[in-house]
Coordinates of C-alpha atoms and ligand atoms in Angstrom, one line a residue:
M1 CA 61.2 119.6 155.4
R2 CA 64.5 118.4 155.8
E3 CA 63.0 116.5 158.9
A4 CA 59.8 115.3 157.6
M5 CA 62.3 113.4 154.7
A6 CA 64.0 111.9 157.6
R7 CA 61.3 111.1 159.9
A8 CA 59.3 109.2 156.5
E9 CA 57.8 106.2 157.3
V10 CA 58.7 103.6 154.2
G11 CA 57.9 101.1 152.0
D12 CA 58.8 100.2 148.3
E13 CA 57.6 101.7 145.6
Q14 CA 58.2 99.9 143.2
S15 CA 55.0 97.7 144.8
G16 CA 53.1 100.4 145.6
S17 CA 53.8 100.3 148.9
D18 CA 55.8 103.0 149.9
P19 CA 52.9 104.9 152.4
T20 CA 54.6 108.1 152.1
T21 CA 54.8 108.2 147.8
N22 CA 50.9 106.2 148.3
A23 CA 50.0 109.6 150.7
L24 CA 51.5 111.9 148.2
C25 CA 50.6 110.6 145.2
A26 CA 46.9 110.6 146.6
R27 CA 47.5 114.2 148.1
V28 CA 48.1 115.6 144.3
A29 CA 45.4 113.5 142.0
D30 CA 42.7 115.1 144.9
L31 CA 44.6 118.6 144.2
L32 CA 44.3 118.4 140.4
G33 CA 40.3 116.3 140.9
M34 CA 42.5 113.2 139.1
E35 CA 41.3 109.1 139.9
A36 CA 45.2 108.9 140.7
G37 CA 48.6 109.6 140.3
V38 CA 51.8 108.2 140.0
F39 CA 55.2 110.5 141.4
M40 CA 58.3 110.9 139.0
P41 CA 61.6 111.4 139.3
S42 CA 60.8 114.6 136.9
G43 CA 58.6 117.3 135.7
T44 CA 60.1 116.2 131.8
M45 CA 59.8 112.3 133.8
C46 CA 56.0 113.6 134.1
N47 CA 55.6 115.2 129.9
L48 CA 57.4 112.2 128.4
A49 CA 55.4 109.3 130.1
A50 CA 51.8 111.6 128.9
I51 CA 53.0 111.9 125.8
L52 CA 54.1 108.0 125.8
V53 CA 51.1 106.8 127.1
Q54 CA 48.9 108.7 125.1
T55 CA 50.1 108.8 121.5
R56 CA 52.1 105.9 119.6
A57 CA 54.7 106.2 116.5
G58 CA 54.3 108.3 113.7
D59 CA 51.4 110.6 116.0
E60 CA 51.6 114.0 115.9
I61 CA 51.5 116.2 119.5
I62 CA 50.7 120.2 119.3
V63 CA 52.6 122.6 121.6
D64 CA 53.4 125.9 121.6
D65 CA 57.4 126.7 120.2
Q66 CA 58.5 128.5 123.6
S67 CA 57.9 124.8 125.6
H68 CA 59.0 122.9 127.9
I69 CA 58.3 120.0 125.5
Y70 CA 59.6 121.3 122.3
N71 CA 62.7 123.1 123.6
T72 CA 64.1 121.3 126.3
E73 CA 63.0 118.3 126.7
A74 CA 66.7 116.7 124.6
A75 CA 63.5 115.5 121.9
G76 CA 62.3 112.9 124.5
A77 CA 58.9 112.8 122.5
A78 CA 60.5 112.3 119.0
A79 CA 63.7 109.4 121.0
I80 CA 61.5 107.5 122.3
G81 CA 58.6 108.0 121.0
G82 CA 58.8 108.3 117.7
V83 CA 57.0 111.2 118.5
S84 CA 56.5 114.3 116.1
V85 CA 56.1 117.6 117.5
R86 CA 54.2 120.3 115.9
A87 CA 55.0 124.0 117.4
L88 CA 52.5 126.4 116.8
P89 CA 54.5 130.4 116.9
T90 CA 53.3 132.3 119.9
R91 CA 54.7 135.9 121.8
N92 CA 54.4 134.2 124.8
G93 CA 53.6 130.7 124.9
L94 CA 50.0 131.6 124.6
Y95 CA 48.4 130.1 121.8
T96 CA 44.6 130.8 120.5
P97 CA 42.0 128.1 119.9
E98 CA 42.0 129.1 116.6
Q99 CA 45.9 127.9 116.7
A100 CA 44.6 125.2 117.4
E101 CA 41.9 123.2 115.4
A102 CA 43.8 124.6 112.5
A103 CA 46.4 123.0 113.5
I104 CA 45.0 118.8 113.6
R105 CA 45.0 117.0 111.5
A106 CA 42.7 115.7 109.2
P107 CA 43.0 112.3 109.1
Q108 CA 44.6 110.8 106.1
R109 CA 46.8 108.9 105.4
T110 CA 49.6 110.1 104.3
A111 CA 49.3 112.6 106.9
P112 CA 50.4 112.0 110.6
R113 CA 48.1 111.9 113.6
S114 CA 47.3 113.9 115.5
A115 CA 47.0 113.0 118.7
L116 CA 48.2 115.1 121.5
I117 CA 47.9 118.6 122.9
S118 CA 49.7 120.3 125.3
V119 CA 48.9 123.9 127.5
E120 CA 51.2 124.8 129.9
Q121 CA 50.4 126.5 133.2
T122 CA 52.4 128.6 133.4
T123 CA 54.6 129.4 130.7
S124 CA 58.0 129.3 131.0
F125 CA 60.0 130.3 128.8
S126 CA 58.1 132.3 127.3
G127 CA 58.1 134.8 131.0
G128 CA 55.5 132.9 132.7
S129 CA 52.1 133.8 131.9
I130 CA 49.0 132.6 132.4
W131 CA 46.5 131.1 130.9
D132 CA 42.9 132.2 130.2
L133 CA 40.3 128.9 131.8
A134 CA 38.2 129.6 129.3
A135 CA 41.3 128.9 126.5
M136 CA 42.2 125.9 127.6
R137 CA 38.5 124.9 128.0
R138 CA 38.0 125.8 124.4
I139 CA 40.9 124.3 123.6
R140 CA 40.6 121.0 125.5
D141 CA 36.7 120.6 124.0
I142 CA 38.8 121.1 120.6
A143 CA 41.0 118.4 121.1
R144 CA 37.9 116.0 123.1
A145 CA 35.7 116.4 119.7
R146 CA 38.7 116.4 117.0
G147 CA 39.3 113.0 119.3
L148 CA 43.2 114.1 120.4
K149 CA 43.9 114.0 123.9
A150 CA 44.8 116.9 126.3
H151 CA 47.7 117.6 128.9
I152 CA 48.9 120.1 131.4
D153 CA 52.1 120.6 131.7
G154 CA 51.8 122.1 135.3
A155 CA 55.5 122.7 136.4
R156 CA 53.6 125.6 137.4
L157 CA 50.4 125.0 137.5
L158 CA 50.1 126.2 141.7
N159 CA 51.3 129.6 140.9
A160 CA 49.1 130.5 138.5
V161 CA 46.5 129.2 141.0
A162 CA 48.0 131.5 143.2
A163 CA 47.8 134.1 141.0
T164 CA 44.6 133.4 139.8
G165 CA 43.0 132.4 142.9
I166 CA 40.7 129.7 140.5
P167 CA 41.4 126.0 142.1
A168 CA 44.2 123.7 140.5
R169 CA 40.6 120.8 139.7
T170 CA 39.4 123.8 137.8
Y171 CA 42.2 124.3 135.8
A172 CA 42.8 120.1 135.0
E173 CA 39.0 119.3 134.6
G174 CA 38.5 117.3 131.4
F175 CA 42.1 117.4 130.9
D176 CA 42.8 113.8 129.7
S177 CA 46.5 114.1 132.4
A178 CA 48.6 116.6 134.4
W179 CA 50.8 116.8 136.3
I180 CA 52.7 119.7 139.0
D181 CA 56.8 119.5 140.1
L182 CA 58.4 119.9 143.2
S183 CA 61.3 120.5 142.5
K184 CA 60.6 124.0 141.1
G185 CA 58.4 127.1 143.6
L186 CA 57.5 124.4 146.0
G187 CA 61.4 123.5 146.9
C188 CA 61.8 119.9 147.1
P189 CA 64.9 118.4 146.4
V190 CA 63.5 116.1 143.2
G191 CA 59.9 114.6 142.0
A192 CA 56.7 115.7 140.1
V193 CA 54.0 114.1 140.6
L194 CA 51.3 112.9 136.5
C195 CA 47.6 112.4 137.3
G196 CA 44.7 111.4 135.6
S197 CA 42.0 108.1 135.5
H198 CA 43.5 104.8 136.8
D199 CA 43.2 103.2 133.5
F200 CA 46.2 106.7 132.4
V201 CA 47.8 105.6 135.6
T202 CA 48.4 101.8 134.9
E203 CA 50.0 102.8 131.6
A204 CA 52.1 105.8 132.8
W205 CA 53.7 103.2 135.4
R206 CA 54.8 101.1 133.0
W207 CA 56.8 104.1 130.9
K208 CA 58.1 104.7 133.8
Y209 CA 59.9 101.3 135.0
R210 CA 60.6 101.2 131.6
L211 CA 62.4 104.5 131.6
G212 CA 64.3 103.7 134.5
G213 CA 62.1 106.5 137.2
A214 CA 60.7 102.8 139.8
M215 CA 62.5 104.1 143.1
R216 CA 62.1 101.9 145.6
Q217 CA 62.0 104.0 149.5
S218 CA 60.9 106.5 147.5
G219 CA 59.0 108.0 150.6
V220 CA 61.9 110.0 151.9
L221 CA 61.4 112.2 148.7
A222 CA 57.6 112.1 148.9
A223 CA 58.5 113.6 152.6
A224 CA 59.5 116.3 151.5
G225 CA 55.6 117.3 148.5
L226 CA 53.9 116.7 151.1
Y227 CA 55.8 118.7 154.2
A228 CA 55.4 122.0 150.2
L229 CA 51.9 121.6 149.8
D230 CA 51.5 121.8 153.7
H231 CA 53.9 125.0 154.1
H232 CA 55.3 126.2 150.8
I233 CA 51.7 126.9 148.5
D234 CA 51.4 131.1 150.6
Q235 CA 55.1 131.0 149.5
L236 CA 53.8 130.9 145.3
A237 CA 51.6 133.9 146.2
E238 CA 55.2 135.3 147.5
D239 CA 57.0 134.3 144.8
N240 CA 54.4 136.1 142.4
A241 CA 54.4 139.2 144.3
N242 CA 57.6 139.2 144.7
A243 CA 58.1 139.1 140.8
G244 CA 55.9 141.4 139.8
R245 CA 58.3 143.7 142.9
L246 CA 61.4 143.1 141.0
G247 CA 59.4 144.3 137.4
A248 CA 58.2 147.4 139.3
A249 CA 61.4 148.3 140.5
L250 CA 63.5 147.8 137.3
A251 CA 60.2 149.7 134.8
G252 CA 62.1 152.5 133.3
T253 CA 65.7 150.6 133.8
P254 CA 68.0 152.7 130.1
G255 CA 68.2 149.4 127.8
L256 CA 65.6 146.8 129.2
A257 CA 62.3 146.2 127.8
F258 CA 59.3 144.6 129.5
E259 CA 56.4 143.0 127.1
P260 CA 53.6 144.3 128.7
E261 CA 52.3 141.3 130.7
A262 CA 55.4 140.8 132.0
G263 CA 55.6 139.5 135.5
Q264 CA 52.1 137.8 136.0
S265 CA 53.9 134.3 138.0
N266 CA 57.2 134.3 139.1
I267 CA 59.3 135.5 136.4
L268 CA 60.0 138.0 134.9
S269 CA 61.4 138.4 131.5
F270 CA 62.5 141.0 130.0
S271 CA 64.5 141.9 126.9
V272 CA 68.8 143.8 126.5
A273 CA 68.9 144.2 123.0
G274 CA 68.6 147.8 124.3
L275 CA 72.0 147.5 125.9
G276 CA 73.7 146.1 122.7
V277 CA 75.2 143.6 124.6
P278 CA 74.3 138.8 124.5
A279 CA 72.0 137.9 127.2
A280 CA 74.9 135.4 127.9
A281 CA 76.3 138.6 128.6
F282 CA 74.3 140.8 131.0
A283 CA 73.7 137.6 133.3
D284 CA 77.7 137.1 133.6
A285 CA 77.3 140.9 134.6
C286 CA 74.8 140.0 137.0
L287 CA 76.2 137.1 138.1
A288 CA 79.2 138.8 139.4
Q289 CA 76.8 141.0 141.3
G290 CA 75.6 137.8 143.2
V291 CA 72.3 137.6 141.6
R292 CA 71.5 135.5 139.1
V293 CA 69.0 134.4 135.8
R294 CA 68.6 132.7 133.2
A295 CA 70.2 133.9 129.5
L296 CA 67.7 132.4 126.9
G297 CA 68.5 133.4 123.7
S298 CA 70.4 136.4 122.0
E299 CA 68.2 138.5 124.3
Q300 CA 65.4 137.5 126.9
I301 CA 67.0 137.7 130.1
R302 CA 65.1 135.5 132.3
A303 CA 64.5 135.8 136.6
T304 CA 62.2 133.5 138.4
T305 CA 62.4 134.7 142.2
H306 CA 61.6 131.7 144.8
L307 CA 61.2 130.6 148.8
D308 CA 65.3 131.3 148.8
V309 CA 64.9 135.0 147.7
D310 CA 62.9 137.5 150.2
R311 CA 61.9 140.6 149.7
A312 CA 64.9 142.6 150.8
G313 CA 66.3 140.1 147.8
I314 CA 64.4 141.1 145.5
A315 CA 65.4 144.7 146.3
R316 CA 68.8 143.8 146.0
A317 CA 68.9 142.5 142.8
A318 CA 66.7 145.3 141.4
A319 CA 69.3 147.7 143.1
V320 CA 71.9 145.4 140.5
I321 CA 70.4 144.7 137.4
R322 CA 69.3 147.6 136.9
A323 CA 72.4 149.8 138.2
E324 CA 74.7 147.0 135.3
A325 CA 72.0 148.2 132.7
E326 CA 73.1 151.3 133.4
R327 CA 76.8 150.9 133.8
I328 CA 75.9 148.9 130.4
A329 CA 74.7 151.8 128.5
A330 CA 76.8 154.2 130.1
E331 CA 80.2 152.0 128.8
R332 CA 78.4 151.9 124.7
G333 CA 76.9 155.1 125.6
Ligands
PLP401 C1 60.6 122.8 134.9 C2 60.2 122.8 133.5 C3 59.4 121.2 133.3 C4 60.6 119.7 133.5 O1 60.6 119.9 134.9 P1 61.6 118.9 135.4 O2 61.3 118.6 137.0 O3 62.9 120.6 135.8 O4 62.2 117.9 134.4 C5 59.3 121.4 132.6 N1 57.8 122.1 131.5 C6 57.7 123.3 132.7 C7 57.2 124.2 132.1 C8 59.2 123.8 133.4 O5 58.7 124.8 134.2

C-alpha cells in the first residue's frame, strides 16, 4: 500500500484534476451503484455532509440510539446543521420499519420536519449486527413515501457484503446517499468515499470545501484506497470469521455474557457485568497483557478484528481475555 501511495499519479483535487482521486471516486460509486462519489477525509465528514446536504436547520433526522451519528460525532448535525436527532431505541442498533414509520412526523406547523433517516450497516457500537436487506428496503421505501431522504452509514458495509454475499450496490439501491470507510477494515491510513446522485455529490462537495475537507494531491491517499479495494476485500471475510472464532473460543467464560447474534461481522461485543468490574478496568487488564479491546459504557467490551490480527493473534487474544476473566472471577469469588 505504501508503495502504491508513493507511485500515485496526482493532480489538484480541489479543481477535480487529481486522476487517482477521481478513479477512486468512480470505483466506489460503481461499487455502490451510485452516479458519483466524493473523497472525504473521514467517515464522520461523510455523515455530516450527507446530513447537511439533505436537511435544513430545524429539521429532524432519524437514527438508531447506538449509532455513530448520535453518539460520537460531537453532535455535528446539531452544531453545524442546526438539525435535531431522533434516536430510536434499539437493543443492537437495528430498528424496525414500524419504528421508523412511527417516528416520521406528520407535517405540522409546530413540529420539526422529518428529513432524513439513516441505517448503519453494519452496526458499530452495538456489536456489528447486520441489517437484513428486506428491512433496509422497507425503511427506504417508507422514507421515500413520506418524503424523507434515506442514508446508509456504510463504514463497515463491505463487512456485511463479505458476510452475506449480497453486493454493496444491492444494499445501496434506491438510497439517496451511502459511503464506505477506507480506514476501517480496508486498512487505509485516511479516507472515506461518499456517494449519491450527481446533484447530491455537487452539494456534498460544497460542504466538503466549506468544512475544510478539500485537498490538493490527495491521490497519494486515494491510491491507498484503490490498493485496498484490489487487495484487502478478501480480508474482510477473514476478519468476520476471526470475530466468530473469538466468540467461539470465549464461549462459556465465567462472567462474560454474549448476545445471541454476537460476532456476525468483524465485531464481537460482550458484557462483563457478571465479573463485577467496570468494563474500563477489564479493558485495561487485557491491554496490560497486550490485547486491546474497547470499553463501551460501564459493562460492554467491544473487540474488533482487522487485517493486523491473524488467526494466531485471535487465539492469543481469546486466551488473554479468558485468563483475565477467570482471574477476576477467582479474586472476587
Ligand atoms: C468509524 C465509523 C464512522 C466514522 O468514520 P471515521 O472515518 O472514523 O470518521 C461512522 N460510522 C460508523 C458506523 C463507524 O464505525
